[in-house]
Structure formats: C-alpha cells, structure tokens
CSV table of C-alpha atoms and ligand atoms in Angstrom, one decimal:
chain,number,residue,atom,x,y,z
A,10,UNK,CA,28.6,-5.9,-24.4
A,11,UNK,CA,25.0,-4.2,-23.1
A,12,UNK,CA,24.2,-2.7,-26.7
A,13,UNK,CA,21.3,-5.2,-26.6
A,14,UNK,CA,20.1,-3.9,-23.2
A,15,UNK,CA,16.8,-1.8,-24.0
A,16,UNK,CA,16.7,1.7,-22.3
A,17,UNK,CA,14.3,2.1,-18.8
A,18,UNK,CA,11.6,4.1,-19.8
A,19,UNK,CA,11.2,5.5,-16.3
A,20,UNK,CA,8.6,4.4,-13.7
A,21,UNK,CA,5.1,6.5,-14.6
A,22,UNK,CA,4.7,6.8,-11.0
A,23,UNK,CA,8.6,8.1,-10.5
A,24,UNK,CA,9.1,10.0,-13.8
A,25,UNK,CA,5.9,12.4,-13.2
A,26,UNK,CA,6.9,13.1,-9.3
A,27,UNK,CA,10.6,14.7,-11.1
A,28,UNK,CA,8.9,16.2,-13.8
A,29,UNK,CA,7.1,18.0,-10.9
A,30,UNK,CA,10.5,18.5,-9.2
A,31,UNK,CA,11.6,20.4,-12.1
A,32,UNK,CA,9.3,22.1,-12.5
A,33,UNK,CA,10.3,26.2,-12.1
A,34,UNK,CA,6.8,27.8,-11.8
A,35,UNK,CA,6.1,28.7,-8.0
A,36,UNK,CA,2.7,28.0,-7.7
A,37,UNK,CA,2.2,24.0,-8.3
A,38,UNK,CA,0.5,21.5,-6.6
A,39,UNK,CA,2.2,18.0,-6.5
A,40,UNK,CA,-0.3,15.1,-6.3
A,41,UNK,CA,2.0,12.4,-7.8
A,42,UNK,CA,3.7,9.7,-5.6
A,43,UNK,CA,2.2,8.5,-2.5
A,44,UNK,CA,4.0,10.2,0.3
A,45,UNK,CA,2.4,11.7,3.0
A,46,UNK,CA,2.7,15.3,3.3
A,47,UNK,CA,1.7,17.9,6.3
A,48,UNK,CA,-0.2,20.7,6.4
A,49,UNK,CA,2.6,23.0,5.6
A,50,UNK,CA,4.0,21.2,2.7
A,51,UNK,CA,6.5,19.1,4.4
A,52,UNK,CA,7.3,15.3,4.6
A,53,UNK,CA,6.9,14.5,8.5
A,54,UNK,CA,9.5,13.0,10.9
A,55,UNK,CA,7.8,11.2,13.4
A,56,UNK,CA,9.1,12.0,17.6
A,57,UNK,CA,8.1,8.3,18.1
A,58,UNK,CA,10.7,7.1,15.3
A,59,UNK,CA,13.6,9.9,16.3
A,60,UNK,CA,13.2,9.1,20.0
A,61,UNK,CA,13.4,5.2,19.1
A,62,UNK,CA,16.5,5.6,16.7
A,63,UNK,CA,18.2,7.7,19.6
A,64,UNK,CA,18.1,5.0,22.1
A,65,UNK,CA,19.3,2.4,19.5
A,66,UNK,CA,22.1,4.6,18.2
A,67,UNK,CA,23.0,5.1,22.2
A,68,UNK,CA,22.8,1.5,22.8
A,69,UNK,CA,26.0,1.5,20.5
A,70,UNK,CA,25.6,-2.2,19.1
A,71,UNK,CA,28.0,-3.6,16.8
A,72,UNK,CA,26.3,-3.8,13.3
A,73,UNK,CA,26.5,-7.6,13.0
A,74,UNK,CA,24.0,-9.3,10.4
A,75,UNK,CA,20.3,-9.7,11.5
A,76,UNK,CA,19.0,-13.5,10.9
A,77,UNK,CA,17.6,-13.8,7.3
A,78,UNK,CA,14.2,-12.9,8.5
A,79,UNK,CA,15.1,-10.1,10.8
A,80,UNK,CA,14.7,-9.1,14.2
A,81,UNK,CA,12.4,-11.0,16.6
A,82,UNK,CA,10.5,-8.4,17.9
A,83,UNK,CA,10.2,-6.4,14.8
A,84,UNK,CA,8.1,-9.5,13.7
A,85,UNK,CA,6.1,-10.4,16.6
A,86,UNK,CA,5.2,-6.6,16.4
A,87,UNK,CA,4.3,-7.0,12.5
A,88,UNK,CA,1.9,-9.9,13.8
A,89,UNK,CA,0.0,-8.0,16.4
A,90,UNK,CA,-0.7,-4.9,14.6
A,91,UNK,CA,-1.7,-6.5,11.2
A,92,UNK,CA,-3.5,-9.5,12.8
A,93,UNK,CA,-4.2,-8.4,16.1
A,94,UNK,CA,-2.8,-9.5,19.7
A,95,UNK,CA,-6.2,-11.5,20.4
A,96,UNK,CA,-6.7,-13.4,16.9
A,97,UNK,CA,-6.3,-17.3,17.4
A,98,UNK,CA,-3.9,-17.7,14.4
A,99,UNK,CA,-1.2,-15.3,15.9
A,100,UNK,CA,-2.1,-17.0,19.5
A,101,UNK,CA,-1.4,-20.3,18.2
A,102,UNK,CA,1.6,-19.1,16.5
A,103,UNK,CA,0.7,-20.0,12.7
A,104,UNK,CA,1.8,-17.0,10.6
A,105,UNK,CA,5.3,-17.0,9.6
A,106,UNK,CA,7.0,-13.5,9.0
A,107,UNK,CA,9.8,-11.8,8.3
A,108,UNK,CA,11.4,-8.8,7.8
A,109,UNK,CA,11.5,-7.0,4.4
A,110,UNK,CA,12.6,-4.5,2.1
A,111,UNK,CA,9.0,-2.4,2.6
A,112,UNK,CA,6.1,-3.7,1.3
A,113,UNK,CA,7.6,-4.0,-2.7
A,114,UNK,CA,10.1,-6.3,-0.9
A,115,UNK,CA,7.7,-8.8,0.9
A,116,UNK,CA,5.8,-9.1,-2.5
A,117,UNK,CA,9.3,-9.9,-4.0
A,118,UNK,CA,9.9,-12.7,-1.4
A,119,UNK,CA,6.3,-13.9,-1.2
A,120,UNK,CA,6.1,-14.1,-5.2
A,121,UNK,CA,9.0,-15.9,-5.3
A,122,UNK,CA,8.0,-18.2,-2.5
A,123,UNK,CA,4.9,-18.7,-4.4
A,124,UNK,CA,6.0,-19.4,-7.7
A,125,UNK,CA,8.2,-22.0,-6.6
A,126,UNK,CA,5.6,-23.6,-4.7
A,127,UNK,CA,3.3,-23.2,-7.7
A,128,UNK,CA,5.1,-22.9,-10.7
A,129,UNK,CA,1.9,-23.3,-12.9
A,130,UNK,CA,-0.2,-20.6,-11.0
A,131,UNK,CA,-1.2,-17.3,-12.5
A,132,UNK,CA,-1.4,-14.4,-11.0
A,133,UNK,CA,-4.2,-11.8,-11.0
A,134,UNK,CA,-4.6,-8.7,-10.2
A,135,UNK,CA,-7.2,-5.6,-10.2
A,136,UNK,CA,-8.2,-3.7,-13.0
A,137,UNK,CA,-6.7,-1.0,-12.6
A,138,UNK,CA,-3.3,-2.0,-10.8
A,139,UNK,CA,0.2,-0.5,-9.3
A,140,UNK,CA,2.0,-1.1,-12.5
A,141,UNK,CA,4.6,-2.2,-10.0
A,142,UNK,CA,2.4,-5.1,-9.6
A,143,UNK,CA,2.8,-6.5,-12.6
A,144,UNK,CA,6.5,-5.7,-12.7
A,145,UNK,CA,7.1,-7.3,-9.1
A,146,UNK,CA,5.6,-10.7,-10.0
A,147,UNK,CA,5.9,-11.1,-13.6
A,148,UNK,CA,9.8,-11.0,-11.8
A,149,UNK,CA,8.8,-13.5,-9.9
A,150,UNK,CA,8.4,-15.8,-13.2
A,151,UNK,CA,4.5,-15.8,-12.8
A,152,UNK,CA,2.0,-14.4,-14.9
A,153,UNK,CA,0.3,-11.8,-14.6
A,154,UNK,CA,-3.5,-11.1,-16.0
A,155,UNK,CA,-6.2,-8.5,-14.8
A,156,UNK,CA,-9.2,-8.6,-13.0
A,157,UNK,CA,-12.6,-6.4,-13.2
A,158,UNK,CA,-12.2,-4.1,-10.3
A,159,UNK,CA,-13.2,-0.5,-11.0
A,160,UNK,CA,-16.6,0.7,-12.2
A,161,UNK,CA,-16.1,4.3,-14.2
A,162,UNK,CA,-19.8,4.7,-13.8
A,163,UNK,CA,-20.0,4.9,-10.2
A,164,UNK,CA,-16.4,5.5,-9.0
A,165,UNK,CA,-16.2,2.5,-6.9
A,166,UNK,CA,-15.7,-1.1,-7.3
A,167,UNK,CA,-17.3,-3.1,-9.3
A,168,UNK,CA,-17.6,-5.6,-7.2
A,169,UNK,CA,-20.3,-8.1,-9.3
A,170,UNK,CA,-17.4,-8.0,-12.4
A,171,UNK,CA,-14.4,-8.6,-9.8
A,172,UNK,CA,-16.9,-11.4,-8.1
A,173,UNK,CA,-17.5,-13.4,-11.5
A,174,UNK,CA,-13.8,-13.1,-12.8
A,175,UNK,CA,-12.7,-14.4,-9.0
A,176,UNK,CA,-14.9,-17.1,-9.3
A,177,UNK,CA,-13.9,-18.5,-12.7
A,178,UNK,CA,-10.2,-19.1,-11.5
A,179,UNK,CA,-8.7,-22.2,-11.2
A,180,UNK,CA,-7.4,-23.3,-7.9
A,181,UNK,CA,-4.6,-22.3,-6.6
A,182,UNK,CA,-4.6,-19.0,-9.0
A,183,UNK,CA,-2.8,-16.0,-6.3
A,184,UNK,CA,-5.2,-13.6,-6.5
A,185,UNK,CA,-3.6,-10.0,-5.4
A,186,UNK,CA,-6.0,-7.9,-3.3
A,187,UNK,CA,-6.1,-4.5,-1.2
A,188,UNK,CA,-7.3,-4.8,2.2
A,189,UNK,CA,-7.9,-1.1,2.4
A,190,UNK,CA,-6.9,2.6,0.7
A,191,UNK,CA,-7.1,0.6,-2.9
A,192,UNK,CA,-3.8,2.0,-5.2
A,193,UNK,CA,-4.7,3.8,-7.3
A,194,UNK,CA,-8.5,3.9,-6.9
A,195,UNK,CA,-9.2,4.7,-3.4
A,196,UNK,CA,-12.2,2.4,-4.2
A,197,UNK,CA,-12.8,0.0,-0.9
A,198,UNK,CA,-14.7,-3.1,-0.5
A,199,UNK,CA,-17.1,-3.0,2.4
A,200,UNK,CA,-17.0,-5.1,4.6
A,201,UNK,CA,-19.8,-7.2,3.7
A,202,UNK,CA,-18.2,-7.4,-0.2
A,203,UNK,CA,-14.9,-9.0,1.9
A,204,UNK,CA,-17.2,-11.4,3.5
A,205,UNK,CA,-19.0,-12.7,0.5
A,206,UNK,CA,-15.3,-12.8,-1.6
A,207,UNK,CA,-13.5,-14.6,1.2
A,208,UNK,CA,-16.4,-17.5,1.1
A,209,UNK,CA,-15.5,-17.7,-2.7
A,210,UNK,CA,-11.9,-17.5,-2.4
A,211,UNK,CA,-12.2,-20.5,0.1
A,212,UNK,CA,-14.3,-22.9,-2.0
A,213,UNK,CA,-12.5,-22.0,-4.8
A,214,UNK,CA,-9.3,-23.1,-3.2
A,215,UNK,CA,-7.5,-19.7,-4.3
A,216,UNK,CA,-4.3,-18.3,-2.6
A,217,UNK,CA,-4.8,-14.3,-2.1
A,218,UNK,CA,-2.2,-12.4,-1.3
A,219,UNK,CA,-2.8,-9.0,0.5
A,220,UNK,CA,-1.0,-5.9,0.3
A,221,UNK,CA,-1.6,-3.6,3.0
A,222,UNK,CA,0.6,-0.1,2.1
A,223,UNK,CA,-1.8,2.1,4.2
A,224,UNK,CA,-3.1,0.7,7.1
A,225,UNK,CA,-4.7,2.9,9.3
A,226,UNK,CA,-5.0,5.6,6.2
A,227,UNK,CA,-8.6,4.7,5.5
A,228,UNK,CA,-10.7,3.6,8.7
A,229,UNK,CA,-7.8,2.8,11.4
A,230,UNK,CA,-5.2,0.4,12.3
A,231,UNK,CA,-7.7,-2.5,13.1
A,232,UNK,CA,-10.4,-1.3,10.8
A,233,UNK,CA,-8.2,-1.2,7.6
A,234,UNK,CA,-7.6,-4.7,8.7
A,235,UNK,CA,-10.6,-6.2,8.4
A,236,UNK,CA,-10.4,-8.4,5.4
A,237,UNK,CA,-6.9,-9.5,7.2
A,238,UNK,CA,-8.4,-10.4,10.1
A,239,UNK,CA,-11.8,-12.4,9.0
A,240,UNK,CA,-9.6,-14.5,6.2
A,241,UNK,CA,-7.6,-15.7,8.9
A,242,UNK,CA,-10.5,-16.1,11.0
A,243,UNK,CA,-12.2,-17.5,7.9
A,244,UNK,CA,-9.3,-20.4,8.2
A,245,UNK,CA,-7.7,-19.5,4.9
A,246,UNK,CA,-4.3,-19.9,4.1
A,247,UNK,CA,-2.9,-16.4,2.5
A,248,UNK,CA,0.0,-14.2,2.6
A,249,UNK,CA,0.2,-10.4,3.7
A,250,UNK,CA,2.2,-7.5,2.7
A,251,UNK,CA,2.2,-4.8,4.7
A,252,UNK,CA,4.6,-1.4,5.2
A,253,UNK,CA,5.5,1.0,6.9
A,254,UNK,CA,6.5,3.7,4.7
A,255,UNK,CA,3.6,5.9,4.6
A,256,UNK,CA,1.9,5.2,8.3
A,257,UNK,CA,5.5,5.8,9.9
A,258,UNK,CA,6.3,8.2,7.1
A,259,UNK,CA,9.5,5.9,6.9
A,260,UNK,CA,9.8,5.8,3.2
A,261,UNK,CA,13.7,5.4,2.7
A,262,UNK,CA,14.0,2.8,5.7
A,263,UNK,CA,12.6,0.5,3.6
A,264,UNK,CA,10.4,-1.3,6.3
A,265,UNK,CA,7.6,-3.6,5.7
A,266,UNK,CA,6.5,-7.3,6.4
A,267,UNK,CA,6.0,-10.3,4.7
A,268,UNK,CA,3.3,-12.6,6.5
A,269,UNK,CA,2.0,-16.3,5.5
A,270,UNK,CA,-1.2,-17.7,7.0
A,271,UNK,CA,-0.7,-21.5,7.6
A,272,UNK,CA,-2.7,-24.3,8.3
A,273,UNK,CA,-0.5,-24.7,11.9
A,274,UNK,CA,2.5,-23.7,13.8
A,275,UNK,CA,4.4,-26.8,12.0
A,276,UNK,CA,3.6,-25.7,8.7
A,277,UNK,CA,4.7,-22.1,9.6
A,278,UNK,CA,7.7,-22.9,10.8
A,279,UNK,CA,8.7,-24.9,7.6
A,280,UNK,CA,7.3,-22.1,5.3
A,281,UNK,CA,9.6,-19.5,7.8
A,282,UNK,CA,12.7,-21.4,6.6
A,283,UNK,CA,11.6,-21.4,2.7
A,284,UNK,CA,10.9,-17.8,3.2
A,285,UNK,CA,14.5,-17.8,5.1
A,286,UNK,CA,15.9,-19.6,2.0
A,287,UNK,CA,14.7,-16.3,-0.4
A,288,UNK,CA,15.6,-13.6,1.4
A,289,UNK,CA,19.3,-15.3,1.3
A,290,UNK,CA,18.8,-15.6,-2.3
A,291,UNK,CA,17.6,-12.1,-3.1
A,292,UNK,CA,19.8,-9.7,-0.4
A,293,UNK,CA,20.5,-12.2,2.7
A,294,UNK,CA,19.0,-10.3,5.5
A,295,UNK,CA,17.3,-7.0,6.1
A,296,UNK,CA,18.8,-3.8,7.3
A,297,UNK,CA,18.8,-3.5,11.6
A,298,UNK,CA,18.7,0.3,11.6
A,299,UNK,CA,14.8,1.4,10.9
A,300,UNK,CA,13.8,-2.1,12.2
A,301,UNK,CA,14.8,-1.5,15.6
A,302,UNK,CA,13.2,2.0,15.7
A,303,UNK,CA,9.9,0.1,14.5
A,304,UNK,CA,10.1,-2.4,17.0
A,305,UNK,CA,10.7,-0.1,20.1
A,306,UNK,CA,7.9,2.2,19.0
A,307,UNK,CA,5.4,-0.9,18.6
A,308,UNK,CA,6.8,-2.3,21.6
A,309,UNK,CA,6.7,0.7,24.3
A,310,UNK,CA,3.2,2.0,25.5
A,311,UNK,CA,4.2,5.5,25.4
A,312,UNK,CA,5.7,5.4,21.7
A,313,UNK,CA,2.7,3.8,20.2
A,314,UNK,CA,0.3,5.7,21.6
A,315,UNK,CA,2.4,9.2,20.3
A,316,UNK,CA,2.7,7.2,17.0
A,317,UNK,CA,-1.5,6.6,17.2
A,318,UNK,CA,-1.9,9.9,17.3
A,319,UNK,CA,0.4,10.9,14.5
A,320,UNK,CA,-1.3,8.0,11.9
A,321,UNK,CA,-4.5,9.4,13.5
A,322,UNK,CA,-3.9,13.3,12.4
A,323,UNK,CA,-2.8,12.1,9.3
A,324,UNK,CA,-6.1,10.2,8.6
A,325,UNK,CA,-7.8,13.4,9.6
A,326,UNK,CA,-6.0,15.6,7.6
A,327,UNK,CA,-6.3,13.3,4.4
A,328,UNK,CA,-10.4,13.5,5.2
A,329,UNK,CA,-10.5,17.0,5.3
A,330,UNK,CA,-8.6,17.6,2.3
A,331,UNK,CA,-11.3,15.2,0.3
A,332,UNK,CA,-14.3,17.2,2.0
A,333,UNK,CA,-12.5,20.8,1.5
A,334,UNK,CA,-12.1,19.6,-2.8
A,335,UNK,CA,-15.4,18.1,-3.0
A,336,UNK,CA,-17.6,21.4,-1.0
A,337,UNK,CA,-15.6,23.7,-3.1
A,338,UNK,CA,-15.8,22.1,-6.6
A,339,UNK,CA,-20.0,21.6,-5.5
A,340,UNK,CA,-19.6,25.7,-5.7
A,341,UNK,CA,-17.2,26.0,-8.4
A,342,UNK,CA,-18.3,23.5,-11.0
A,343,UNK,CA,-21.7,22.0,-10.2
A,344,UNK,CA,-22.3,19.9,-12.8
A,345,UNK,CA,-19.1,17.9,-12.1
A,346,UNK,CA,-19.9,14.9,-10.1
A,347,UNK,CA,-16.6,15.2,-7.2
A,348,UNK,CA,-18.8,13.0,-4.8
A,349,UNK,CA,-15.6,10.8,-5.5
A,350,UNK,CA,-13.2,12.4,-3.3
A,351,UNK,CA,-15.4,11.7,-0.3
A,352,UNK,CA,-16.5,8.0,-1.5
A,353,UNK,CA,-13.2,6.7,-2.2
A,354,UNK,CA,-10.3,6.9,1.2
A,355,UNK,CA,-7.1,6.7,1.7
A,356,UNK,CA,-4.5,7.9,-0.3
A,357,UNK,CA,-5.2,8.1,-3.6
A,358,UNK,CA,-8.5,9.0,-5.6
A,359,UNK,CA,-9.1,8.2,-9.3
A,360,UNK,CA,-10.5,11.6,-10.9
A,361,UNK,CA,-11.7,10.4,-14.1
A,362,UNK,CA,-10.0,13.2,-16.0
A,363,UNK,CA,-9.1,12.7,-19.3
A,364,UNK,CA,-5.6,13.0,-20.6
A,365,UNK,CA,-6.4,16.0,-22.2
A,366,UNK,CA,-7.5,17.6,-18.9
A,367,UNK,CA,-4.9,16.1,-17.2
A,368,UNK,CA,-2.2,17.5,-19.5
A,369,UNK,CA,-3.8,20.9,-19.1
A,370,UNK,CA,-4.0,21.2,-15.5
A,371,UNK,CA,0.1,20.1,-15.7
A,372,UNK,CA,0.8,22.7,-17.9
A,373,UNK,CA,-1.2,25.6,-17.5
A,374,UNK,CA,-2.1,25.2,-14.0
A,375,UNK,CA,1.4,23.4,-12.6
A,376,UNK,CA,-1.0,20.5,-11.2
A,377,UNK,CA,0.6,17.2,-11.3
A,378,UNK,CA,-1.2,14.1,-11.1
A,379,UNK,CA,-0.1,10.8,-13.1
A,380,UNK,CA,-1.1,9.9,-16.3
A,381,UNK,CA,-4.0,7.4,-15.0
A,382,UNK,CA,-5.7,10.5,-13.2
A,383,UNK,CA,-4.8,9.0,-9.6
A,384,UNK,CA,-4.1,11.8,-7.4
A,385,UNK,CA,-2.2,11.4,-4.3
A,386,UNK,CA,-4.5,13.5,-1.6
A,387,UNK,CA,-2.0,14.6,1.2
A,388,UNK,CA,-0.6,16.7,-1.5
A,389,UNK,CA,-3.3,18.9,-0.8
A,390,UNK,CA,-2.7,21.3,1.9
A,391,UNK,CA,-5.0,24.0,3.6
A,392,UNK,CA,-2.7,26.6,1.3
A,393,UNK,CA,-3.0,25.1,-2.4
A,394,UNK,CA,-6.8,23.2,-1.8
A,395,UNK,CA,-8.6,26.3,-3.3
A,396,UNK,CA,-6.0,26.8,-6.0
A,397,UNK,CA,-6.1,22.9,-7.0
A,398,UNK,CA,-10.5,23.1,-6.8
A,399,UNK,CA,-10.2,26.3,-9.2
A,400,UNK,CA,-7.5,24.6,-11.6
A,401,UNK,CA,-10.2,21.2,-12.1
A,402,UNK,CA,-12.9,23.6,-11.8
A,403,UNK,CA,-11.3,25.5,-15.1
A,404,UNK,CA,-11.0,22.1,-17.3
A,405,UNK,CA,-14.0,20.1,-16.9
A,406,UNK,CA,-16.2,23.2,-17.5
B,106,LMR,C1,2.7,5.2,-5.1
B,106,LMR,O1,1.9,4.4,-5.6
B,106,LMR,O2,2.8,6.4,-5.4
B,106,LMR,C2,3.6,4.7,-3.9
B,106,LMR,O3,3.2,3.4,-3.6
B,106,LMR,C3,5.0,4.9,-4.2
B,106,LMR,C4,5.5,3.9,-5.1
B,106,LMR,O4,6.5,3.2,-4.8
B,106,LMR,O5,5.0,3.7,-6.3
C-alpha cells in the first residue's frame, strides 16, 4: 500500500543535533539546533513559567477545549509584547490573533490563510532560508522562490540585492522577513534598512509576513520589534509570527502566535474567524496547558519582570560568548576575519567555513555545527569557548 511513499531523509537541522547526541567522545561542543543553553551546559527552566504552571495545575480546571484561536488573554498578551501596549493598531483593536502551535504553527495557519486568499501569489524568501521555510509554505500550496539576502563578502546583508529583488515583485507577492536574530545568518537590518524596505513594500502593494522566533535575543523585547512596530505604524497590512520557545525556553509547549495587521477592527474580526476556520481544519484548537502559564506570566507584574530578567541574562550571555570567540580567535588565528561573531546577533552566526572545515571540526574536534556553517551560539559555554576558538583556530590556518 505505501511502497510508493519515498523515505524522510531527515531534517538537516534535526539529523545533525542526533548525530551530535550520539556521539561517544566526551569532549564536544554542540552548536546545532537553536535551543538556548546556560552557562553550565543545561537547557533552563524558567521560575516564572514553573510558578505560573503551579497555580494553573492548583486551580484544578476541567480540561475542556479552548476556542479555536485560544485563550483570550494569552492573545491580548501576544498583542502587547509584539506590538506594544501604546501602538494605535492594538488600541484600536485591528490585529487579529490566535493561538498557535509555536511559531512553525502560525506560519502553517497564516500560509494557509494566505494562499486561499491569494491563490496566485508567490512566496519569497531570503537567501539563505530555514529550509523549514520552504517546507512550511510550499505545504501551504504556494511557491516558494528566493531572495538576495546575505553578502559572503561582508557577513551581513546585502541589503541593495534584497532591495532590487523586493522591488521587482508583483503585488501581492508574501514576502517572508526576519524582524530580528535573522535564521541562520544572524545578519540584521538596521533600522534605517527596515525603514527604507517598508516604504517599498507599501508602494509595491506586497504582503510581508514576519517571523519573529527570537524576540528580545538580539536588542530587547521592544527593540527586536522594530520593523513590527513601524509597519504597523507605517499602515501596512502584514502578518506576524512570533514564539516563545527560545525567549521562555518553552520549546516542547509548542507556544507561539499568529498575528494579522488589518486595515480596521471590522476587517480583523472577519480575518479572526477565517483564521478560526484553519486552525479547525488543521488541529481544531490549541493546547490550554503552556498557554495559561504564558499568559499569567505576561499578565502579573512580578512574573514578567522575573521573566525580563531571565530573556535579559540570556541576551547577555549570548553577547559574551560572541565577544569571548571573536578576542580569542584575534589571538589564535589572526588572519581569520571572526569580526562576524560580534556583527551578526542573536542566535545563530553564519561562519563561512567550508564543508571541508566543517566536516573536520565534527570529526576530529567533536564540534557540531550544520552543514550550512550556522552555528547556534548559546552552545558556547564559559567551559568549551576556548576549546571551540582552538578547534576553528586549527582548520582555517
Ligand atoms: C533552529 O533553526 O535550529 C530552530 O529554529 C529549531 C528548528 O525547529 O529548526
């Protein structure tokens, strides 16, 4: 019956992150998937998010289904942390959201949403991407195509190629963008760039759609979003992403956002019961359990500001794990331009290895990165820093 069903290679992302897994040597460095790690090698569980999932679990509330787009407060929450309490398009009550399966799961809904709305649109995405990009939309029924994004040369964007690509779509093309902490290049926009490409995503009538899987990695919480908050002030109509898997270090709660930008509070209510419409479609309604813990931490003073400091350590740390790799590969191997670990942010930073070097470094020194040379910086840790600067040090010299 399923002979004809080809075999799953694997995600690239997934597959390299077991390989490390397996791997039996004790000394090796894990810089594959994009999880946040501490200082001491562990995954962190956040006080704000046990002390919110104790009250709910105490509360003892029957497990009955949550409306399709999930909990009220949860996305009132998701409105005032990605677009800001102040901004005149949550005040006037024009974004619709819901609830979703992480971020992967708000671009599952959203594509959908789009492509039905669209069903002649292309989508396009940077150069390079998250495969999972790709795979997401182009399961979405829409097509996917590639826009100029990173510049090799100086290890950040290339932001005159990703400007004339932009501005040659036709209208109504979804364009896919990174407000901040780009995957996998860690190469931002400033903010000036977001200005000048949100004037020619307006008069070229394009829809962008944002994916926001680090906020407060790169800048901070409002900072990071910056290109959110001037589209909508820019009076575009767009759809966000954003998660909470990394910032809350929530990964397996599968909590994230899916927000549209509409012209008014009509038009958001009528895309809210569209959206409704897919989520019923694709799994009915979210999961209550890490919602509620979200929303009580967003919602109490005292929670948020513990969880501010936690997404404000982890920033910190991330910063001085790029510094610490790009002083001590300045001694180590000086003619190797690193200044790219402290231009790029965020979670990720594209090394420019070759597969050759990157194969080495997996083999002989038990450093795992992916195949792309994307490293995932929180695996870094004041314990394996020097090791991992010595092990690049060793190949490109
Ligand atoms: C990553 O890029 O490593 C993360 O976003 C995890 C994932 O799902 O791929």
């Amino acid at each position: 019956m399923f002979e004809h069903v080809v075999p799953y290679a694997g995600d690239p992302i997934f597959r390299i992150a077991a390989q490390f897994q397996a791997d039996q040597r004790e000394k090796k460095v894990n810089l594959t998937i994009g999880l946040y790690f501490e200082d001491d090698g562990s995954v962190p569980l956040l006080s704000c998010t046990q002390i919110a999932e104790k009250q709910w679990a105490e509360q003892k509330q029957p497990r009955t289904y949550l409306p399709m787009e999930g909990l009220a407060t949860y996305r009132d929450a998701v409105q005032r942390l990605v677009f800001g309490a102040d901004s005149e398009a949550y005040q006037s009550k024009r974004i619709a959201t819901i609830q979703t399966l992480g971020g992967t799961g708000a671009l599952k809904v959203g594509g959908d949403l789009l492509h039905e709305a669209y069903p002649d649109s292309q989508m396009w995405i940077s150069d390079p991407a998250w495969d999972n990009h790709h795979s997401i939309f182009g399961g979405c029924g829409i097509k996917t195509n590639k826009y100029r994004y990173f510049d090799s040369q100086t290890q950040g964007v290339d932001f005159e190629g990703m400007l004339a690509d932009i501005s040659a779509l036709a209208e109504h093309s979804f364009v896919l963008l990174h407000p901040c902490c780009h995957n996998p290049t860690g190469a931002d926009l400033s903010n000036d760039q977001w200005l000048q490409l949100i004037a020619v995503l307006k008069e070229k009538k394009l829809i962008p759609f944002l994916d926001m899987a680090y906020q407060g990695f790169g800048q901070g919480l409002d900072e990071d979003a910056f290109a959110i908050r001037e589209m909508a002030k820019a009076g575009l109509e767009f759809l966000v992403a954003n998660s909470f898997s990394k910032n809350f270090s929530y990964y397996a709660e599968r909590c994230g956002g899916l927000s549209i930008v509409c012209k008014d509070q009509a038009q958001a209510d009528q895309v809210l019961g569209k959206l409704n419409a897919w989520v019923r479609k694709n799994y009915s309604n979210p999961p209550a359990h890490g919602g509620h813990a979200i929303a009580t931490v967003l919602d109490s003073d005292e929670l948020y500001q513990s969880w501010l400091a936690d997404v404000t350590a982890m920033r910190a740390r991330i910063h001085a794990m790029r510094h610490a790799v790009y002083d001590r590969l300045n001694e180590l191997a000086p003619a190797y331009d690193a200044s790219y670990m402290i231009k790029q942010q965020g979670m990720f930073s594209y090394t420019g290895l070759s597969i050759e070097q990157i194969m080495r470094l997996r083999e002989e020194f038990g450093v795992y990165m992916l195949d792309s040379g994307r490293i995932s910086v929180p695996g870094l840790t004041t314990q394996n820093v020097d090791y991992y600067a010595q092990s690049l040090a060793a190949v490109v010299s």
